[in-house]
Short mmCIF file of C-alpha atoms in Angstrom, two decimals:
data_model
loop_
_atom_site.label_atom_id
_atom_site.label_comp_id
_atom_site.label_asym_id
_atom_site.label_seq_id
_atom_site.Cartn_x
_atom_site.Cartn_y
_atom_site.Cartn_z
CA UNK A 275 109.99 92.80 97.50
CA UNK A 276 110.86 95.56 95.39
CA UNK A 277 113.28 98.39 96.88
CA UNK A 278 112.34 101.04 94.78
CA UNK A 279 108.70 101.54 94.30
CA UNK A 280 108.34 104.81 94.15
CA UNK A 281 110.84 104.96 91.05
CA UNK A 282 109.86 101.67 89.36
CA UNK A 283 108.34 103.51 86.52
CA UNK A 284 110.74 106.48 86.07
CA UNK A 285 113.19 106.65 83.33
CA UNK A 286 116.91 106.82 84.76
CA UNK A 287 118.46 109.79 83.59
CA UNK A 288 121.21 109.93 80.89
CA UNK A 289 125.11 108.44 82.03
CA UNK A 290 126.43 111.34 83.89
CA UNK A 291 129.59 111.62 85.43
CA UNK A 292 129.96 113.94 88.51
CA UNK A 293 133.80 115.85 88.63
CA UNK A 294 135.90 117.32 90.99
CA UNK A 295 134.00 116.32 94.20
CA UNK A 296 134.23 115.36 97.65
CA UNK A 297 133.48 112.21 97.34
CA UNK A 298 132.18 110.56 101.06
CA UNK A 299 131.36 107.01 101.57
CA UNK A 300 130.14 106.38 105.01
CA UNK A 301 130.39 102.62 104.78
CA UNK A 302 134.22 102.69 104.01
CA UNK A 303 134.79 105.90 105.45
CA UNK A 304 136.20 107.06 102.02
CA UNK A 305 136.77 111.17 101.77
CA UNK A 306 138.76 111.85 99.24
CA UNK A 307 138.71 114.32 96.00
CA UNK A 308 137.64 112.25 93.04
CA UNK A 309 134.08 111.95 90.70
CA UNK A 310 131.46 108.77 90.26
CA UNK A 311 129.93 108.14 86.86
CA UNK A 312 126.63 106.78 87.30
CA UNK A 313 124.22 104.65 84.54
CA UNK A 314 121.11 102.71 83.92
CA UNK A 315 120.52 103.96 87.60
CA UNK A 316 123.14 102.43 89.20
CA UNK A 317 126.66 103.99 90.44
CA UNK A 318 128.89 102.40 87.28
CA UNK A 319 132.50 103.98 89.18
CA UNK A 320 133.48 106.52 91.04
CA UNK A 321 136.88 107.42 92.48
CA UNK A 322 139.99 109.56 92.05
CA UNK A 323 140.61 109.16 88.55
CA UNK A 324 137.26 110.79 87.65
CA UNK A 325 138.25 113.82 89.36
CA UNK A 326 139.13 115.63 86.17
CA UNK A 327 138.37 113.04 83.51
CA UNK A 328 134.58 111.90 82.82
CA UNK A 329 134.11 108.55 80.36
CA UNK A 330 133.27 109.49 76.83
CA UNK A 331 129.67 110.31 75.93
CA UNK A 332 128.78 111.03 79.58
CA UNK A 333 127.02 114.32 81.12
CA UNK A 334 128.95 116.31 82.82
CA UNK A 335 128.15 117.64 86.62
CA UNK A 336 131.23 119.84 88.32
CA UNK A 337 130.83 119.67 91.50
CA UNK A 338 133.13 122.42 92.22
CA UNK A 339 134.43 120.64 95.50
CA UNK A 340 131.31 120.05 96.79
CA UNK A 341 130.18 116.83 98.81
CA UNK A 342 129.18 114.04 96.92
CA UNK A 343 127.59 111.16 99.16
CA UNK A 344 124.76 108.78 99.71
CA UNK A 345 121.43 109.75 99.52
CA UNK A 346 120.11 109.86 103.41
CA UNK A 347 117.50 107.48 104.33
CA UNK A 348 114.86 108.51 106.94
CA UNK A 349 113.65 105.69 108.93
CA UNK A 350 110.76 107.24 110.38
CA UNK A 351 108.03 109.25 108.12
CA UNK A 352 104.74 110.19 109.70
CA UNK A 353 102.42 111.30 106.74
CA UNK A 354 99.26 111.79 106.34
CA UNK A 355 97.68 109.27 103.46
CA UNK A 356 95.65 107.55 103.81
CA UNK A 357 92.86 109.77 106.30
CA UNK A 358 94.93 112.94 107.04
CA UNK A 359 95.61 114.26 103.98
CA UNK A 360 95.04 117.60 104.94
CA UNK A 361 98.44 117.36 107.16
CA UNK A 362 100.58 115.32 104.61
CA UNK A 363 100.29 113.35 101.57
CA UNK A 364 102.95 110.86 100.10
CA UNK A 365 103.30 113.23 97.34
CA UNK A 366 104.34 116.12 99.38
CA UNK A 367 106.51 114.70 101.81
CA UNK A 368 107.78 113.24 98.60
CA UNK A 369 109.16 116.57 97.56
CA UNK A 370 110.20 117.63 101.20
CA UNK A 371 112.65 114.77 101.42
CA UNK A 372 114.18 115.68 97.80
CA UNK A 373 114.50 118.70 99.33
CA UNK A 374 116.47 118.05 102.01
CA UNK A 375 118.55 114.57 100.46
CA UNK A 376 116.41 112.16 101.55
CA UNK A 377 116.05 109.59 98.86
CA UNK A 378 114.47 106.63 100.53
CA UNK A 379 111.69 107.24 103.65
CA UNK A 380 109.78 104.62 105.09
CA UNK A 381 106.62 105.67 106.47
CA UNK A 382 104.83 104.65 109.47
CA UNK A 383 101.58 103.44 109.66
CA UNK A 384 99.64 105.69 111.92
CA UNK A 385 97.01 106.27 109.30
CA UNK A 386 93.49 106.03 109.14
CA UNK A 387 92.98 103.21 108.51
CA UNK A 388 96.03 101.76 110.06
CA UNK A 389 98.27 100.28 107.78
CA UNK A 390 97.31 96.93 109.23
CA UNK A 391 96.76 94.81 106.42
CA UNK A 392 98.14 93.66 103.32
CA UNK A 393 95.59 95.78 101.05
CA UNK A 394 97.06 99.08 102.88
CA UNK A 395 100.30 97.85 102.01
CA UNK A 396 99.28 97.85 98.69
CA UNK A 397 98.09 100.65 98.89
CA UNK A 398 100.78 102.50 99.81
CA UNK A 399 103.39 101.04 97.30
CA UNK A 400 100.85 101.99 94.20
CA UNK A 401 100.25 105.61 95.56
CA UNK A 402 103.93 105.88 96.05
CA UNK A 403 104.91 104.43 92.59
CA UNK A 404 101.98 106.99 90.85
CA UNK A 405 103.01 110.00 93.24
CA UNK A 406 106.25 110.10 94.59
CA UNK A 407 109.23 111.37 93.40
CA UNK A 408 111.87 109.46 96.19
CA UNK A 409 111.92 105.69 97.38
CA UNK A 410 109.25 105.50 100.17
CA UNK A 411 109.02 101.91 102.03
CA UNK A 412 105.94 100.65 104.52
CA UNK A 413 106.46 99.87 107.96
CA UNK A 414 103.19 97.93 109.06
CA UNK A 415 101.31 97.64 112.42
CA UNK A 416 102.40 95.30 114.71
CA UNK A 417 98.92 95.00 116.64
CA UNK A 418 95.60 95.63 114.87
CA UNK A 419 94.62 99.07 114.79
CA UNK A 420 97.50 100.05 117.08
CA UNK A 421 95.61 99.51 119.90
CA UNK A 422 98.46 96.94 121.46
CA UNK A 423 96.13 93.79 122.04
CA UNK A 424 95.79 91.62 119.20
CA UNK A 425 98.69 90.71 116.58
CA UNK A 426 98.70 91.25 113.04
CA UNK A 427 99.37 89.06 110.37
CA UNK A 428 103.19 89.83 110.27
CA UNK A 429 104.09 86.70 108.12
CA UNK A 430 101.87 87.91 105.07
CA UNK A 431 102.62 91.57 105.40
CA UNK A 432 106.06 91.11 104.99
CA UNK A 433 106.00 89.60 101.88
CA UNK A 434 103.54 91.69 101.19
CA UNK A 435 106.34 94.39 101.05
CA UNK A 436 106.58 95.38 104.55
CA UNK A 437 110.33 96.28 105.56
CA UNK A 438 109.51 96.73 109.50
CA UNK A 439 106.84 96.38 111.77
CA UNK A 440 105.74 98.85 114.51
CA UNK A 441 103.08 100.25 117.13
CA UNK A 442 103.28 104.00 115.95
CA UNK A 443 103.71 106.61 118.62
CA UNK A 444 102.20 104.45 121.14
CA UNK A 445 104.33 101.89 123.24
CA UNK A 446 102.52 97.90 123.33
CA UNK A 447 101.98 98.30 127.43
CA UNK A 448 100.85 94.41 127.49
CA UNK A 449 103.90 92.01 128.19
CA UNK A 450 102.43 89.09 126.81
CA UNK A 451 101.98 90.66 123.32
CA UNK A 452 104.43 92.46 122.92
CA UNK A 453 106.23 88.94 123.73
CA UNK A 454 104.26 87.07 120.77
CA UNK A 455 105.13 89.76 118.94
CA UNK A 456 108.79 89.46 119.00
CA UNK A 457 108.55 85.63 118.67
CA UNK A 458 106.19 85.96 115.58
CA UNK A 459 109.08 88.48 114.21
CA UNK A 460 111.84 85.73 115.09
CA UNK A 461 109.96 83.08 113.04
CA UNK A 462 109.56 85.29 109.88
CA UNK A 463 113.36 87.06 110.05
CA UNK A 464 111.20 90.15 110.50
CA UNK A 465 112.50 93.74 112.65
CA UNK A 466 110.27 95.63 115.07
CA UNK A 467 110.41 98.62 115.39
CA UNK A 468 109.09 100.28 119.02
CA UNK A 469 108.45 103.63 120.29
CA UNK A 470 109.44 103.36 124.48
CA UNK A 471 107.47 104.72 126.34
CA UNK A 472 105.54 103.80 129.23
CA UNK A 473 101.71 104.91 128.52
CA UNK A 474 100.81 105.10 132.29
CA UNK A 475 103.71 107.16 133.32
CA UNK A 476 103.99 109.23 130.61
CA UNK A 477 99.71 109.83 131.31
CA UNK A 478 98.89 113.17 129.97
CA UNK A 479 102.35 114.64 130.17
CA UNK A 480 103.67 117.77 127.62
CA UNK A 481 107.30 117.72 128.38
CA UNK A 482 109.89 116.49 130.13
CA UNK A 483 109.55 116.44 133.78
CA UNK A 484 112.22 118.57 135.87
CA UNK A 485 112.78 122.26 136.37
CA UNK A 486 111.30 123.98 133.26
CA UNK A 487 108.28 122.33 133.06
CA UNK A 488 107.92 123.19 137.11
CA UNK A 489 108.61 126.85 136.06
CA UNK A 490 106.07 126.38 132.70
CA UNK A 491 103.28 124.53 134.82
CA UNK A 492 103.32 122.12 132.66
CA UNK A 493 103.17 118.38 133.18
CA UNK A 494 105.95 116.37 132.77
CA UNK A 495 106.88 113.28 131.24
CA UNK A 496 109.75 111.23 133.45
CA UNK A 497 112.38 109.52 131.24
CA UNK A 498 111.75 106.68 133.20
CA UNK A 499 109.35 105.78 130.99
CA UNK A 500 111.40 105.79 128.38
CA UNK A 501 113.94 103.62 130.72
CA UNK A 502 111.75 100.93 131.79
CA UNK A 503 109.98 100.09 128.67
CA UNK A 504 113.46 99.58 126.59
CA UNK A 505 114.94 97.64 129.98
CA UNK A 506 111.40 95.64 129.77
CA UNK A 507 111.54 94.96 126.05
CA UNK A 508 115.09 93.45 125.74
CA UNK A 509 114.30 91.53 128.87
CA UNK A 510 111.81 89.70 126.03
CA UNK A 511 114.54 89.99 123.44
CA UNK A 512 116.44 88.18 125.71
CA UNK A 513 113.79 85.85 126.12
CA UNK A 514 112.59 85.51 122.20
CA UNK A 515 115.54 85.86 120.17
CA UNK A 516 113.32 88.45 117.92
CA UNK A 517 115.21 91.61 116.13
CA UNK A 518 114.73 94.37 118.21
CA UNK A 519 114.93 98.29 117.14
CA UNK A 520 114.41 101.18 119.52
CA UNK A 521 112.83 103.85 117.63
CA UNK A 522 114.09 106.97 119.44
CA UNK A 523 116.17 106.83 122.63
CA UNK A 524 116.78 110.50 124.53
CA UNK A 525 118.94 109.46 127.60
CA UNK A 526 122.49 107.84 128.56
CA UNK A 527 120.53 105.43 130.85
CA UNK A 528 118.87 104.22 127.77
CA UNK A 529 122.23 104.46 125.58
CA UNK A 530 123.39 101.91 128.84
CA UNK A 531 120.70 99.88 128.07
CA UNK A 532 121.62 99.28 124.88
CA UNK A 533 124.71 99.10 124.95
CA UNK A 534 125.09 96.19 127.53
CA UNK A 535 122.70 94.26 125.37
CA UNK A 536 124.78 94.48 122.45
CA UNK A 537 127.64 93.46 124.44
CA UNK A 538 125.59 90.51 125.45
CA UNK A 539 124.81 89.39 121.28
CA UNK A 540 121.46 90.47 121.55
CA UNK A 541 119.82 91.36 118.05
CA UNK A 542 119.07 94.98 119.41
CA UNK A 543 119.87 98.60 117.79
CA UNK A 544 118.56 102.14 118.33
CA UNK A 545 117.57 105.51 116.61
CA UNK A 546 117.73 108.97 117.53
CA UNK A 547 115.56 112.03 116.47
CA UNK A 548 117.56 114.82 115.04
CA UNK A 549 115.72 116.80 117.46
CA UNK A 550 116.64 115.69 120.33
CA UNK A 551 120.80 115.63 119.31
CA UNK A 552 120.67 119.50 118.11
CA UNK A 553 117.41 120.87 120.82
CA UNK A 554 116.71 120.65 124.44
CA UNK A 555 113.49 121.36 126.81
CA UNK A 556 114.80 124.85 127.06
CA UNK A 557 114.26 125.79 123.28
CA UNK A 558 110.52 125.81 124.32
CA UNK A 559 110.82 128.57 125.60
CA UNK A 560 107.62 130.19 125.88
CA UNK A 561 105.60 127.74 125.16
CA UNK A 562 106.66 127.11 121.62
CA UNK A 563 104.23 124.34 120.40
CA UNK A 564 105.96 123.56 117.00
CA UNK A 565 108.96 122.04 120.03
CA UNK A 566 106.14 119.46 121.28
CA UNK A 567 107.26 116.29 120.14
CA UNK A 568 107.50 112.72 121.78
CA UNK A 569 109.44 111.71 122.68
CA UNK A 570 109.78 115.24 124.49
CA UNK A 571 112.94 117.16 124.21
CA UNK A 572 115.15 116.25 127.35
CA UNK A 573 117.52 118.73 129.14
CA UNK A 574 120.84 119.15 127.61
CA UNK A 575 123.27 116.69 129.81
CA UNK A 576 120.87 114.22 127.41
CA UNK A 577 121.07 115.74 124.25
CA UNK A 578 125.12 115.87 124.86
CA UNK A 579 125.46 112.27 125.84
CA UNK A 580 122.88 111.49 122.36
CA UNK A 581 125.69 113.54 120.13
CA UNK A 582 128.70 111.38 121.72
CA UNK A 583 127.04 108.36 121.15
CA UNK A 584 126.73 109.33 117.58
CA UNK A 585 130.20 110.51 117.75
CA UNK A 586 131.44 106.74 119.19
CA UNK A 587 129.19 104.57 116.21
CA UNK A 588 126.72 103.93 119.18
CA UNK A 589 123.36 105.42 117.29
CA UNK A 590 122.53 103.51 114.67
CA UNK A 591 120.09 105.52 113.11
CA UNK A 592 119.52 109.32 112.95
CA UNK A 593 115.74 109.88 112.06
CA UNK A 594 113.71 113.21 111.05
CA UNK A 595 110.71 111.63 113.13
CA UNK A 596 108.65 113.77 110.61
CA UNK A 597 105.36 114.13 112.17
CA UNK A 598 103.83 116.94 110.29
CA UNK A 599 100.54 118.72 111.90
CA UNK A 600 98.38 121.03 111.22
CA UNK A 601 97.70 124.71 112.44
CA UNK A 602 94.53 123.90 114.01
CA UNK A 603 96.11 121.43 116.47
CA UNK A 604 99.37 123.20 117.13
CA UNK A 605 97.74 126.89 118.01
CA UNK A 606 96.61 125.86 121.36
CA UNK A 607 97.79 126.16 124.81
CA UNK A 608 100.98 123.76 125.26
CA UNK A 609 99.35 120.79 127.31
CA UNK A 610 96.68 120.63 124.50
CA UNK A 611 98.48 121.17 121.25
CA UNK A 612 99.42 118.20 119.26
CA UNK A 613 102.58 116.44 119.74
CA UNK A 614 104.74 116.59 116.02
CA UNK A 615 107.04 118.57 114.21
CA UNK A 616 108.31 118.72 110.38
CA UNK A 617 111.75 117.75 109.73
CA UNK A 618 112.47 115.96 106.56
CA UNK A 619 113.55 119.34 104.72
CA UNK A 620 115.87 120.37 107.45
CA UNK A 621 117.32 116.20 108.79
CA UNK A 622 120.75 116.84 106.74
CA UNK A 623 121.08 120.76 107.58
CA UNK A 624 120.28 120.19 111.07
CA UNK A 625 122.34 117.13 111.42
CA UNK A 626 125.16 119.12 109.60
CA UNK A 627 125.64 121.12 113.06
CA UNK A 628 127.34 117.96 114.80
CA UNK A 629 129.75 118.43 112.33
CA UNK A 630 130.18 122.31 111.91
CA UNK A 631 130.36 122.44 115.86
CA UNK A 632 133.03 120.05 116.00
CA UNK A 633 131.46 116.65 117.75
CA UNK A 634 131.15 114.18 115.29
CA UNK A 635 132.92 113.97 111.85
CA UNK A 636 131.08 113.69 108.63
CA UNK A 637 131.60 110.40 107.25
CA UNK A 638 130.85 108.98 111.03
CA UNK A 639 128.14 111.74 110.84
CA UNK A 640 126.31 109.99 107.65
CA UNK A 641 126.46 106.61 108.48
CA UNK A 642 123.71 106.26 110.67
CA UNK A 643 121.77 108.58 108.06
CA UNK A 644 122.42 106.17 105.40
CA UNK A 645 124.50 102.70 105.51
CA UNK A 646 123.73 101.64 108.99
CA UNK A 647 119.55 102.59 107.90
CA UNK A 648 119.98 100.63 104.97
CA UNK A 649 121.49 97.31 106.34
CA UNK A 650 119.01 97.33 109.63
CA UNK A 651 116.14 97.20 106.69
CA UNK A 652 117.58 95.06 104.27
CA UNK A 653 118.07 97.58 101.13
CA UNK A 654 120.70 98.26 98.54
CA UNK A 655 121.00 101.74 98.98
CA UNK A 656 123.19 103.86 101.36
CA UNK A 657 126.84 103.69 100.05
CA UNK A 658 128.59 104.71 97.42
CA UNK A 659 129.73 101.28 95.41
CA UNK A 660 130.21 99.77 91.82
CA UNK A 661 126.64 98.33 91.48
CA UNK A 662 124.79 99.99 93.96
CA UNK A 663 121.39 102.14 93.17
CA UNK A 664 121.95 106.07 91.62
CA UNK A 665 120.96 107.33 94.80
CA UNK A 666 123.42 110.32 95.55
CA UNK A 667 122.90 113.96 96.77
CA UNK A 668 125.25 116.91 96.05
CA UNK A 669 125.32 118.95 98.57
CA UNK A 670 127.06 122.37 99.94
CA UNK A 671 128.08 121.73 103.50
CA UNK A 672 129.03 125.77 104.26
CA UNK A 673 126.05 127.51 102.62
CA UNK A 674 123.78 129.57 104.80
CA UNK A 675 120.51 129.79 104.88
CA UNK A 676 117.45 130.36 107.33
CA UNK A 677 114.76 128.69 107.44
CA UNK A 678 111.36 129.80 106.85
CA UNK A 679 108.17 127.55 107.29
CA UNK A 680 106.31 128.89 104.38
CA UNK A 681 109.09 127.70 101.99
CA UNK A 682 109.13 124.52 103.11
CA UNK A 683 107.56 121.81 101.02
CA UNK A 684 105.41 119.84 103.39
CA UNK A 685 101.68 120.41 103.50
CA UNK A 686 102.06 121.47 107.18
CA UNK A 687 104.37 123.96 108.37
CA UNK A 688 105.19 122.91 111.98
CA UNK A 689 109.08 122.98 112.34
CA UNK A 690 110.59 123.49 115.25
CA UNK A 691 113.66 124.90 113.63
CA UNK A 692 111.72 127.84 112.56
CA UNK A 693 113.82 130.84 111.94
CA UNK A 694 116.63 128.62 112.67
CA UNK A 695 120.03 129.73 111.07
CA UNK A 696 121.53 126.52 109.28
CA UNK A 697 125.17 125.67 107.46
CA UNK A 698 124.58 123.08 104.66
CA UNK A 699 122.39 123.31 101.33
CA UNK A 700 121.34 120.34 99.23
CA UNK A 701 122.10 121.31 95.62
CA UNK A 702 120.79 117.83 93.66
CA UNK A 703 119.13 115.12 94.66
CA UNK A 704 119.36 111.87 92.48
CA UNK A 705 116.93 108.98 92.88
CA UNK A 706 117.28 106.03 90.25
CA UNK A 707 119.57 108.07 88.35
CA UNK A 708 117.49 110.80 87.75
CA UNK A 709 117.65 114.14 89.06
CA UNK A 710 114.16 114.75 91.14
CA UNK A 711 115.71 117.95 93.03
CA UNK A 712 117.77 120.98 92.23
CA UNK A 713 118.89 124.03 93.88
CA UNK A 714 117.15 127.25 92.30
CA UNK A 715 117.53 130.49 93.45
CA UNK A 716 113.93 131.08 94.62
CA UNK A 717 115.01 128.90 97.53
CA UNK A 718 117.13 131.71 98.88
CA UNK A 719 114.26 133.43 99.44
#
């Protein structure tokens, strides 16, 4: 399988050498002042003695003290193509994670068609390579059509290029498949990916069930949906032996969960949204509908005990859960608007709060953003090492800046952080080598 597709047939950029930065690796926890000289689109060195001194013959970047790191990988991507391209195409979300230091995204396959067989695969990979401007990867269907019932053909999509396999937004309520799928997985050394949530408790629910949505009117959806499904599913771990990721947990009872089945040497890991570590069902306010997302946002005892697990190395992944929609299904009431939000443009700003506010330092901060992503799928990326893929962002960790929907580069322009003050500005993005973002001063717009 090839790791990069979308930069197969881009021309690195010349050897530059990148002084006087911060350099931050999360895999070795390295923060130190130093510089990295990368070439042929790989990281060639990097360390102290570059700090002032860049090899002969090499561009030079000053960094000016600025954070150097790995490029952030974003482990769930809703887009649009192929069917919705009205919401999102590969070529825009493209530019949105540039924007915002994502360099690899792997996207889901909640299209229409469902990315459910090899073709689509295929599909995805050339429209990527022709289009996109960062690394985007294909996480297939696990059931045909995503309709939880029949299996699909996991062994050829994976060598197909597949890095993942998954039901989408929708939770596999039947036991015995979602059994046969894990043992299918086990036989092939391939991950699933699932999204817990029970479908017949969640029902027709908006947000999470408690006080506010009383006070709203607005049906709620228990966490104990959320609870049993993950309990149920590494019951069949258990059972299977198949590599097991939870998409997006939002509770310490889940966090439990997984937590005793690690102790236990189960093949299990888990994912949080950035939304639900830096918002909580109270940010809806009045009925905000760019906030409707699902999982839904949880009160903020949940969102706390979601930071400290990032805080204690328990989260491995932090995700966008980019889900962009468009304004015809988010300008309705609340219980009939579109679940979804935009987030790859604002993932590293948003994230950057944990850190600003005190709860969780940076380099433990970017590891589930980058290293821990990029060993749970297999790729190259995610550190900063002799050897390893030109994939780096630059970025200003104490610049202001607010957002405002109609910069943002995604076709849709759902984001729930809106208006939302932020600390931390990507300044360069590298993919391959070659610069595919930079900081202008339209942006400050």
């Amino acid at each position: 399988m090839s790791f990069n597709p979308a930069a197969s047939t881009r021309k690195a950029g010349p050897p530059t050498a990148f002084i006087n930065a911060r350099i931050v690796d999360p895999e070795t926890s390295r923060d130190e002042p130093g510089g990295l000289f990368m070439k042929d689109s790989v990281i060639a060195d990097l360390g102290p003695h570059l700090r002032r001194n860049a090899p002969e013959g090499a561009k030079v970047v000053d960094c000016k003290g600025k954070l150097l790191c790995p490029g952030l990988i974003d482990a769930q991507v809703f887009t649009g193509e192929p069917g919705y391209e009205h919401r999102e195409t590969l070529k825009t979300a493209s530019h949105s994670a540039a924007a915002g230091g994502v360099t690899t995204m792997i996207v889901m396959p909640d299209t229409d068609p469902v990315i459910d067989q090899v073709s689509l695969v295929d599909f995805i990979q050339r429209r990527a390579r022709d289009n996109a401007i960062v690394n985007i990867l294909t996480m297939a269907a696990t059931t045909k059509g995503l309709k939880g019932e029949e299996m699909t053909e996991i062994g050829l999509l994976k060598r197909a290029g597949a890095v993942a396999f998954s039901n989408g937004k929708t939770s596999i309520a039947n036991t015995r498949v979602m059994k046969n799928v894990l043992l299918y997985a086990r036989d092939f050394g391939a991950l699933i990916v699932h999204h817990t949530e029970d479908p017949f408790l969640a029902g027709a629910g908006a947000m999470n069930s408690g006080e506010v949505a009383t006070r709203l009117g607005l049906p709620g959806i228990p966490k104990m949906a959320e609870i049993i499904t993950l309990e149920r599913d590494v019951r069949l771990v258990e059972m299977t032996g198949g590599r097991y990721h939870a998409a997006t947990i939002t509770c310490p009872e889940s966090l439990a969960i997984i937590r005793h089945a690690k102790a236990r040497g189960l093949p299990v890991s888990c994912g949080v949204s950035i939304n639900h570590l830096t918002l909580n069902e109270n940010d809806i306010g009045s009925y905000r509908t760019f906030l409707k997302v699902r999982p839904p946002l949880r009160k903020e005892d949940d969102r706390a005990a979601m930071v400290a697990a990032v805080a204690n190395g328990e989260i491995d992944t932090i995700v966008s859960s980019h889900d962009p929609q468009d304004a015809d299904v988010k300008r309705r009431p609340f219980a009939e608007a579109a679940d979804g939000a935009a987030g790859l443009e604002t993932l590293l700003a948003a994230a950057l709060r944990l850190h600003h506010s005190g709860d969780v330092a940076l380099p433990t901060l970017l590891r589930p953003l980058t290293v821990n992503a990029a060993k749970l799928f297999g790729l190259p990326s995610g550190r900063l090492q002799k050897g390893a893929p030109a994939d780096i962002i630059l970025v200003d960790i104490d610049e202001p800046w607010v957002v405002n929907k109609d910069l943002l580069r995604s076709r849709s322009k759902n984001s729930p952080f809106d208006e939302a003050k932020m600390q931390g500005r990507v300044l360069r993005t590298i993919v391959g080598g070659e610069t595919v973002h930079e900081f202008s001063a339209p942006d400050r717009r």
